[in-house]
mmCIF file of C-alpha atoms in Angstrom:
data_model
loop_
_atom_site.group_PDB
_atom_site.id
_atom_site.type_symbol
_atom_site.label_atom_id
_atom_site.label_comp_id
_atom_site.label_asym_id
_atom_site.label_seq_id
_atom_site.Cartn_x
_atom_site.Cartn_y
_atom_site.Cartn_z
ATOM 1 C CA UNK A 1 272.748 66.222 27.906
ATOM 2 C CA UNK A 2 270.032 63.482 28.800
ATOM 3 C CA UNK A 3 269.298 65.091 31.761
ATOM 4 C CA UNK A 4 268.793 68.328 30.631
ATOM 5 C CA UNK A 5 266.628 67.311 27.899
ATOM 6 C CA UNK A 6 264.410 65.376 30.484
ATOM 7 C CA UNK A 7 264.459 68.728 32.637
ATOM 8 C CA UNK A 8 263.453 71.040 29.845
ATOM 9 C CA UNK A 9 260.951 68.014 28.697
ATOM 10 C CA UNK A 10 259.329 67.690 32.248
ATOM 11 C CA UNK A 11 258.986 71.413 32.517
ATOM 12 C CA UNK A 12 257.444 71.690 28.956
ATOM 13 C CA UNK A 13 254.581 69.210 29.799
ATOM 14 C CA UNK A 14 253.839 70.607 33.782
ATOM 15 C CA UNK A 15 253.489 73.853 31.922
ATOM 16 C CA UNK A 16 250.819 72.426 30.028
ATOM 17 C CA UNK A 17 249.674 70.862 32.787
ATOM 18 C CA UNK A 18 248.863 74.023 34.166
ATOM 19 C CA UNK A 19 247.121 75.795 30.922
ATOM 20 C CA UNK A 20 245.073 72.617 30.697
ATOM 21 C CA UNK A 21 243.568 73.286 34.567
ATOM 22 C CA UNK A 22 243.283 76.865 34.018
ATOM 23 C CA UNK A 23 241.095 76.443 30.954
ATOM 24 C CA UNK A 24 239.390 73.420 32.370
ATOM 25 C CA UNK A 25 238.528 75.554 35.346
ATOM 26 C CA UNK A 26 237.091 78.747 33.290
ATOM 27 C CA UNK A 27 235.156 76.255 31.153
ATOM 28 C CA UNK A 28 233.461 75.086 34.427
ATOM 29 C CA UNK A 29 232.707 77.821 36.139
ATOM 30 C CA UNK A 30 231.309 79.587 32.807
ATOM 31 C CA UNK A 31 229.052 76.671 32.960
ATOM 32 C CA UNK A 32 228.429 76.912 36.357
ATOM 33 C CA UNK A 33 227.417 80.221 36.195
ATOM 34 C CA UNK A 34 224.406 79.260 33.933
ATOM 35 C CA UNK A 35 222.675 78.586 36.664
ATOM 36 C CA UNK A 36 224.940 79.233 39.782
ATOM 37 C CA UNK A 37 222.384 78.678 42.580
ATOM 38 C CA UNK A 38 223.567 76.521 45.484
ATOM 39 C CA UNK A 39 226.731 75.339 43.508
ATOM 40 C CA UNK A 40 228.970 72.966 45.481
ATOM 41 C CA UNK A 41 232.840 72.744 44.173
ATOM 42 C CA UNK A 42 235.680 70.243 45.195
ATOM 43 C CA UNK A 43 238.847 70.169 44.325
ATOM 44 C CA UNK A 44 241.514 67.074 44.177
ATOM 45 C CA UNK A 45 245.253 66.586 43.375
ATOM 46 C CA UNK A 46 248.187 64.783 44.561
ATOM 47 C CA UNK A 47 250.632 62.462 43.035
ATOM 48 C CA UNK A 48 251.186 58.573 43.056
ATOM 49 C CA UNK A 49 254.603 56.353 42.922
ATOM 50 C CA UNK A 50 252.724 53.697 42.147
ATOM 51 C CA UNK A 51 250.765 54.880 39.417
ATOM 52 C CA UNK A 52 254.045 57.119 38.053
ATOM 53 C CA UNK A 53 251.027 59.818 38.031
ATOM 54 C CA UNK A 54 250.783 63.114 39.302
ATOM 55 C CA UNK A 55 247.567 65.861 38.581
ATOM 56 C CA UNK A 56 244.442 66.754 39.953
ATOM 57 C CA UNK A 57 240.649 68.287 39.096
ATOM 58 C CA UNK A 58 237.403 69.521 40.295
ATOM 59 C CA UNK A 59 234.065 69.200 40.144
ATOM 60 C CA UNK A 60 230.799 70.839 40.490
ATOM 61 C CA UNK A 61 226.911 70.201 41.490
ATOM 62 C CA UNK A 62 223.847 72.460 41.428
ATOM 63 C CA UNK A 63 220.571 72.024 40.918
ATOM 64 C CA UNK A 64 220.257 71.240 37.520
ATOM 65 C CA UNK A 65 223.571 70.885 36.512
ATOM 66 C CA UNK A 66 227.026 69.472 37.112
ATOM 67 C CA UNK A 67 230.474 68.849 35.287
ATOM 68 C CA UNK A 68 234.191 68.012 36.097
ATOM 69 C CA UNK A 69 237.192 68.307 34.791
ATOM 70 C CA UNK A 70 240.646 66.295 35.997
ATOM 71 C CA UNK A 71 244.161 67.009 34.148
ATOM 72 C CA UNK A 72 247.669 64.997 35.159
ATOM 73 C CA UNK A 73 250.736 63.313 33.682
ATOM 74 C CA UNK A 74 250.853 59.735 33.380
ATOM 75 C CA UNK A 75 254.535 58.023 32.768
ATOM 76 C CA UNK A 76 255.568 61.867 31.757
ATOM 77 C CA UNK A 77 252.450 62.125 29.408
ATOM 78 C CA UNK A 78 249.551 64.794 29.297
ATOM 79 C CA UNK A 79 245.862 63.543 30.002
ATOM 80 C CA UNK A 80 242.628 65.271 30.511
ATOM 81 C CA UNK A 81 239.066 64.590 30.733
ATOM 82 C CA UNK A 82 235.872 66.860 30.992
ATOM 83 C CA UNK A 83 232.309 66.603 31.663
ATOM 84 C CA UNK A 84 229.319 69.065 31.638
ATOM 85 C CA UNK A 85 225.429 68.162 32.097
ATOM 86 C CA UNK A 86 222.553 70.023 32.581
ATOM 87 C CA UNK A 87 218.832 69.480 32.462
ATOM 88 C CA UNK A 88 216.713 71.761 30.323
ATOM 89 C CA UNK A 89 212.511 70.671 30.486
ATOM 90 C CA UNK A 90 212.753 67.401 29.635
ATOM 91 C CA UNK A 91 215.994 67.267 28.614
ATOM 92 C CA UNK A 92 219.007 66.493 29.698
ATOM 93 C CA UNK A 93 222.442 67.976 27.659
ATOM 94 C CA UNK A 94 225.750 66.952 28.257
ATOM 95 C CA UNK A 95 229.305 67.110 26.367
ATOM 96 C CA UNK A 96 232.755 65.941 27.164
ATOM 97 C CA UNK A 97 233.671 62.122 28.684
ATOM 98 C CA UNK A 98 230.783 59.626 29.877
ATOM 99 C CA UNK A 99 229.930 55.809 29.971
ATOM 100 C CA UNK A 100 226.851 54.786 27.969
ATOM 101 C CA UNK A 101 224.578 52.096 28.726
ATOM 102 C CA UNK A 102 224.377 49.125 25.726
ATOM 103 C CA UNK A 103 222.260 46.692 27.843
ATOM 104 C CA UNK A 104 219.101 44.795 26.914
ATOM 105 C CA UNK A 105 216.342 43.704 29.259
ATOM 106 C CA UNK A 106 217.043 40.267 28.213
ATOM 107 C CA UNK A 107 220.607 40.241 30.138
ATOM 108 C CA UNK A 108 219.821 37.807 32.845
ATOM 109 C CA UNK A 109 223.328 36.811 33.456
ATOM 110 C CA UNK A 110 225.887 39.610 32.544
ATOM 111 C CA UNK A 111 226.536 42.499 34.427
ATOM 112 C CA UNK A 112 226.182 46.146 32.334
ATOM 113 C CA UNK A 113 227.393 46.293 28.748
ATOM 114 C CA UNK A 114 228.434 49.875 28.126
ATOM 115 C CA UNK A 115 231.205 51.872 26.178
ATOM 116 C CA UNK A 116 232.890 55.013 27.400
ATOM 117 C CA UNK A 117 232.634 58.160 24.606
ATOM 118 C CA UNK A 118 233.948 61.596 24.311
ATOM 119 C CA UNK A 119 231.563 63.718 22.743
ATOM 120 C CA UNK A 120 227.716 65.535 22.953
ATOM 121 C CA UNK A 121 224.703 63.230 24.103
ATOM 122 C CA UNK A 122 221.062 64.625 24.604
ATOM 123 C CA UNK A 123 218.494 62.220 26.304
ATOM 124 C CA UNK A 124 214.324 63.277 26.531
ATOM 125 C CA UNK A 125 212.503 61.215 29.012
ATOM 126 C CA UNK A 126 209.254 61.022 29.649
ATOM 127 C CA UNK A 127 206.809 58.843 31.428
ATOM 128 C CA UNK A 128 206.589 56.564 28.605
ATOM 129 C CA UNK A 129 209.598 57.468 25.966
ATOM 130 C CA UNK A 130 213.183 57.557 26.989
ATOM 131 C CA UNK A 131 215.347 58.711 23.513
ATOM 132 C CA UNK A 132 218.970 59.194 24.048
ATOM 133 C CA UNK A 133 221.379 60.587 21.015
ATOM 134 C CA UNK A 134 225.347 60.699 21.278
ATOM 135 C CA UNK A 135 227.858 61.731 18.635
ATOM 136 C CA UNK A 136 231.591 61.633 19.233
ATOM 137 C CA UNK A 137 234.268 58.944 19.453
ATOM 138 C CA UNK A 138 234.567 55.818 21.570
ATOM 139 C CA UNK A 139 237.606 56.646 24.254
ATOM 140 C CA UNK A 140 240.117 54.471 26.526
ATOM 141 C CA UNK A 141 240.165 55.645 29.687
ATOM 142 C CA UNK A 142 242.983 55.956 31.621
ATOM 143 C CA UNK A 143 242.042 56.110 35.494
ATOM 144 C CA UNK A 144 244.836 57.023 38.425
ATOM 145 C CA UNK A 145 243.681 58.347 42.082
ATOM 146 C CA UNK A 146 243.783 61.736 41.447
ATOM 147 C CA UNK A 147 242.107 62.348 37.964
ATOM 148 C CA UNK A 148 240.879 60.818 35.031
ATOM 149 C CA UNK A 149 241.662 61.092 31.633
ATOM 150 C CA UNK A 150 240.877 59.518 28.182
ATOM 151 C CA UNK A 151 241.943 59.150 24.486
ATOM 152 C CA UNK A 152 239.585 59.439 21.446
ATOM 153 C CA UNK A 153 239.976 56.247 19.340
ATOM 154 C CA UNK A 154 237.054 55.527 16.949
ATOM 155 C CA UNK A 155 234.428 57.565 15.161
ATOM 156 C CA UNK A 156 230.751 56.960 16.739
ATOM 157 C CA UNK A 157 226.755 57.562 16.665
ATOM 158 C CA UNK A 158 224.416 55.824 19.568
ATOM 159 C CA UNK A 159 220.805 55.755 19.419
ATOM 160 C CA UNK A 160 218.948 54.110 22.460
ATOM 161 C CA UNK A 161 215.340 54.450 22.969
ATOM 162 C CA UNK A 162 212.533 52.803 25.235
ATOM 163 C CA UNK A 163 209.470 53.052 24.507
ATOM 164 C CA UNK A 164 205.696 52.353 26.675
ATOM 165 C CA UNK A 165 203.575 50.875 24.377
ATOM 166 C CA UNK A 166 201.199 49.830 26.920
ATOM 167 C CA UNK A 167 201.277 49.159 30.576
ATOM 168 C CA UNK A 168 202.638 45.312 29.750
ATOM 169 C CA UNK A 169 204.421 46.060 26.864
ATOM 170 C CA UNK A 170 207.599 48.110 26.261
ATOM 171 C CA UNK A 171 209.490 48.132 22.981
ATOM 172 C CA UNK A 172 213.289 48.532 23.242
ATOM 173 C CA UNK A 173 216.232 49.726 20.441
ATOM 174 C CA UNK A 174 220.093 49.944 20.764
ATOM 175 C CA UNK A 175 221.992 51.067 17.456
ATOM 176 C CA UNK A 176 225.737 52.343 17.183
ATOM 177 C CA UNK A 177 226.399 53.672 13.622
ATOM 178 C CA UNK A 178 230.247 53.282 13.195
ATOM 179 C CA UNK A 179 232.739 51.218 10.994
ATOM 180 C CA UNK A 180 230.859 48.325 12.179
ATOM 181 C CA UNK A 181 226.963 48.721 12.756
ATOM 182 C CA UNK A 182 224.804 47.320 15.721
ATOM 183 C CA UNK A 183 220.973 47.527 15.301
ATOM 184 C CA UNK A 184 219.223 45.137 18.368
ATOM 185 C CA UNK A 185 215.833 45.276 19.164
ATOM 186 C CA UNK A 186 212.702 43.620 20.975
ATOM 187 C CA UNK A 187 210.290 43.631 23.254
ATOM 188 C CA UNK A 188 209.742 43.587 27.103
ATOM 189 C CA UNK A 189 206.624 41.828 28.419
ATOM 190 C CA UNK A 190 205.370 42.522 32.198
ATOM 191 C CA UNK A 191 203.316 39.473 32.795
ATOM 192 C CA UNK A 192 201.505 38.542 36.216
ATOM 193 C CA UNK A 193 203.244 38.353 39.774
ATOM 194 C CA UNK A 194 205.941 40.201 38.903
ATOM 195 C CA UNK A 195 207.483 38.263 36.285
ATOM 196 C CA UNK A 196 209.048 39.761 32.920
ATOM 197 C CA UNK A 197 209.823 38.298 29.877
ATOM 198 C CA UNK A 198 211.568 39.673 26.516
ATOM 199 C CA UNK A 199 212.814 39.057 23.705
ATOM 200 C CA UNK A 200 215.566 40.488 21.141
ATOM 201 C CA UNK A 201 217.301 40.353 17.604
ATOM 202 C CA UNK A 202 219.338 42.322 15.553
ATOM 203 C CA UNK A 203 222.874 42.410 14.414
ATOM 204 C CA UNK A 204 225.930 43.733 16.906
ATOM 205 C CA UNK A 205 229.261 44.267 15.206
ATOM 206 C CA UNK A 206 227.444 42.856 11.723
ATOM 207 C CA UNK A 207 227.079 39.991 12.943
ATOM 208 C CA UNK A 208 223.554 37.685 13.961
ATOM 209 C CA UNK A 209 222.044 38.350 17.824
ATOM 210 C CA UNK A 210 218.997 36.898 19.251
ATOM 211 C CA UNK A 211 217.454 36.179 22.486
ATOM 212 C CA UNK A 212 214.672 35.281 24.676
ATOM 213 C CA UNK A 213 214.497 35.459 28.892
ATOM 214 C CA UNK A 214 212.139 34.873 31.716
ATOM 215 C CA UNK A 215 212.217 35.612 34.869
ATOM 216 C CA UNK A 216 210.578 35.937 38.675
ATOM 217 C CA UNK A 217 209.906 34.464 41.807
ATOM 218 C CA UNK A 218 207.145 32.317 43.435
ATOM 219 C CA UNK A 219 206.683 31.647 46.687
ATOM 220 C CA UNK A 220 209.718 30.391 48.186
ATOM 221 C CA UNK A 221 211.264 29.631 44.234
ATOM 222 C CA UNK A 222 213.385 32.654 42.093
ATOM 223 C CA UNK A 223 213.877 31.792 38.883
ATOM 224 C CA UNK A 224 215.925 33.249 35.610
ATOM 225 C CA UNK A 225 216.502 31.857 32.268
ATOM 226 C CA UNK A 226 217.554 33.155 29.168
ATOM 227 C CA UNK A 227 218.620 31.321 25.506
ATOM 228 C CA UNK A 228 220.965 33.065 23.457
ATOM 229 C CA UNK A 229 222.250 32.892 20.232
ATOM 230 C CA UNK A 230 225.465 34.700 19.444
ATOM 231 C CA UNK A 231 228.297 34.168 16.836
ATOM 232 C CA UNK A 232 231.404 33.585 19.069
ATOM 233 C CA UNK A 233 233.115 36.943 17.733
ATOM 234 C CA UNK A 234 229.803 38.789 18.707
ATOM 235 C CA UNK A 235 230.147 42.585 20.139
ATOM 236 C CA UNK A 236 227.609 44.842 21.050
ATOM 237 C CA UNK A 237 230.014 47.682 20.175
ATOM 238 C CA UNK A 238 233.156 46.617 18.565
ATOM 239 C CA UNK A 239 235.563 48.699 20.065
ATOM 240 C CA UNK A 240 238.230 48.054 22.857
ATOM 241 C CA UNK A 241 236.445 50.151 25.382
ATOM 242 C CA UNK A 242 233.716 47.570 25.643
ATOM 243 C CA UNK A 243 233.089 45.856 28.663
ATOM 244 C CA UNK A 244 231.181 42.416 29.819
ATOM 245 C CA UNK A 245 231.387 39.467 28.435
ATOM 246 C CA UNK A 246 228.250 38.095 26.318
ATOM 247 C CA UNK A 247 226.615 34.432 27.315
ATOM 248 C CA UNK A 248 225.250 32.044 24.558
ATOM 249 C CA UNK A 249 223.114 29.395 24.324
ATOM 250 C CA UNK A 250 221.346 28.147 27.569
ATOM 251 C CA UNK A 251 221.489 29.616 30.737
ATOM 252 C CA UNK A 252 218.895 28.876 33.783
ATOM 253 C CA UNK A 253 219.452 29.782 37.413
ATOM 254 C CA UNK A 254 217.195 28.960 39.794
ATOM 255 C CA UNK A 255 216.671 29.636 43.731
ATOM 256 C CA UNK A 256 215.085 27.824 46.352
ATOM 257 C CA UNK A 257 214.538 29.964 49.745
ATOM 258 C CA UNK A 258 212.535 28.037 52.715
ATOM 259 C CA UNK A 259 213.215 30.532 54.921
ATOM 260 C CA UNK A 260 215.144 34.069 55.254
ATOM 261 C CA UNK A 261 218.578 31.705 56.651
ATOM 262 C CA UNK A 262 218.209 29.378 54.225
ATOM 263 C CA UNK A 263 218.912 29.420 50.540
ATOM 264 C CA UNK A 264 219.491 27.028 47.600
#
């Protein structure tokens, strides 16, 4: 009786398996054919022991617009994930699953702080204003060799925006409106030789966030510092989808190179 349950159970999800890549697929190619000019497709599946996964997906590139989609079974359960972008003027429009930069120019020391979403973004750029809008849900992602998929988890709005002030000065703003709000922002300062300094405050996660950096090089010398004051339960985002971790207080790294074998 187990058995035949798991039989009927397997088939039941493989068949829905199969509507999922045949909608995916129209949804794609509808887009694609928006502006199907010198569209390239590929197309991946296969299965992995390892992984207990088994699925596929495809994805597409033109000239001003691409997407994918990517369906499977992981541990007998149904994922998906989907992605469409395409540039309009100065826009650029996009729905579906995507990582979204949180970083500040006053990260010295961490790598990129971002959060993956499922939902609708639209970003303007310009030479001096960059304004980027998403609406959705923050999402898990669930990654296997053969496709991608993700689960919505928490309700969320991101605002970024960068803005030119003048040619030394640039203003900065990152704000996620959600159960827990995040509202950091500052200035960037190009000074002489190269070097940049900025600074930052706000609140991430409703909680305090401030801090100051410097950094460049001079002659044979490369030097970064930054001081920063976060509460020790600090997050950018608040959600388990964030990644990095954040420094505090003092950090100061600096390089001494004589010559191009030679470093310190």
């Amino acid at each position: 009786m187990c058995r035949t349950d798991c039989h009927i159970r397997g088939h039941s999800e493989t068949r829905r398996l199969l509507r999922f890549v045949k909608a995916g697929f129209c949804v794609l190619v509808l887009s694609a054919s928006l502006g199907a000019h010198g569209q390239i497709f590929q197309f991946d599946a296969g299965s992995s022991s390892l992984f207990h996964a088994e699925g596929g997906g495809f994805h597409f590139t033109g000239p001003d617009s691409e997407g994918w989609f990517s369906a499977g079974l992981l541990n007998g359960r149904l994922l998906s994930g989907a992605f469409v972008q395409k540039q309009w003027r100065s826009y650029t429009i996009g729905a579906g699953d995507d990582a979204y930069l949180v970083s500040l120019p006053t990260d010295l020391f961490e790598g990129s702080h971002y959060f993956w979403g499922r939902g609708a973004n639209v970003t303007f750029s310009s030479p001096r204003i960059k304004l980027s809008v998403f609406g959705g849900a923050t999402s898990l992602q669930q990654v296997t060799p053969f496709f991608n998929g993700a689960d919505a988890q928490t309700p969320i709005g991101y605002i970024s925006a960068d803005v030119k002030l003048t040619p030394k000065v640039n203003l900065f703003s990152r704000n996620v409106i959600g159960a827990q709000s995040t509202s950091i922002s500052g200035f960037e300062f190009l000074l002489p030789a190269g070097w940049k300094s900025a600074l930052a405050l706000g609140v991430g996660d409703d909680r305090p966030y401030g801090a100051l950096s410097l950094g460049g090089a001079w002659r044979w010398f490369k030097f970064k510092g930054a001081y920063v004051i976060a509460n020790r339960n600090f997050e950018r985002v608040g959600v388990s989808s964030q990644s990095s971790t954040e420094n505090d207080k003092e950090n100061l790294e600096i390089q001494f190179r004589p010559s191009e074998s030679l470093n310190f």
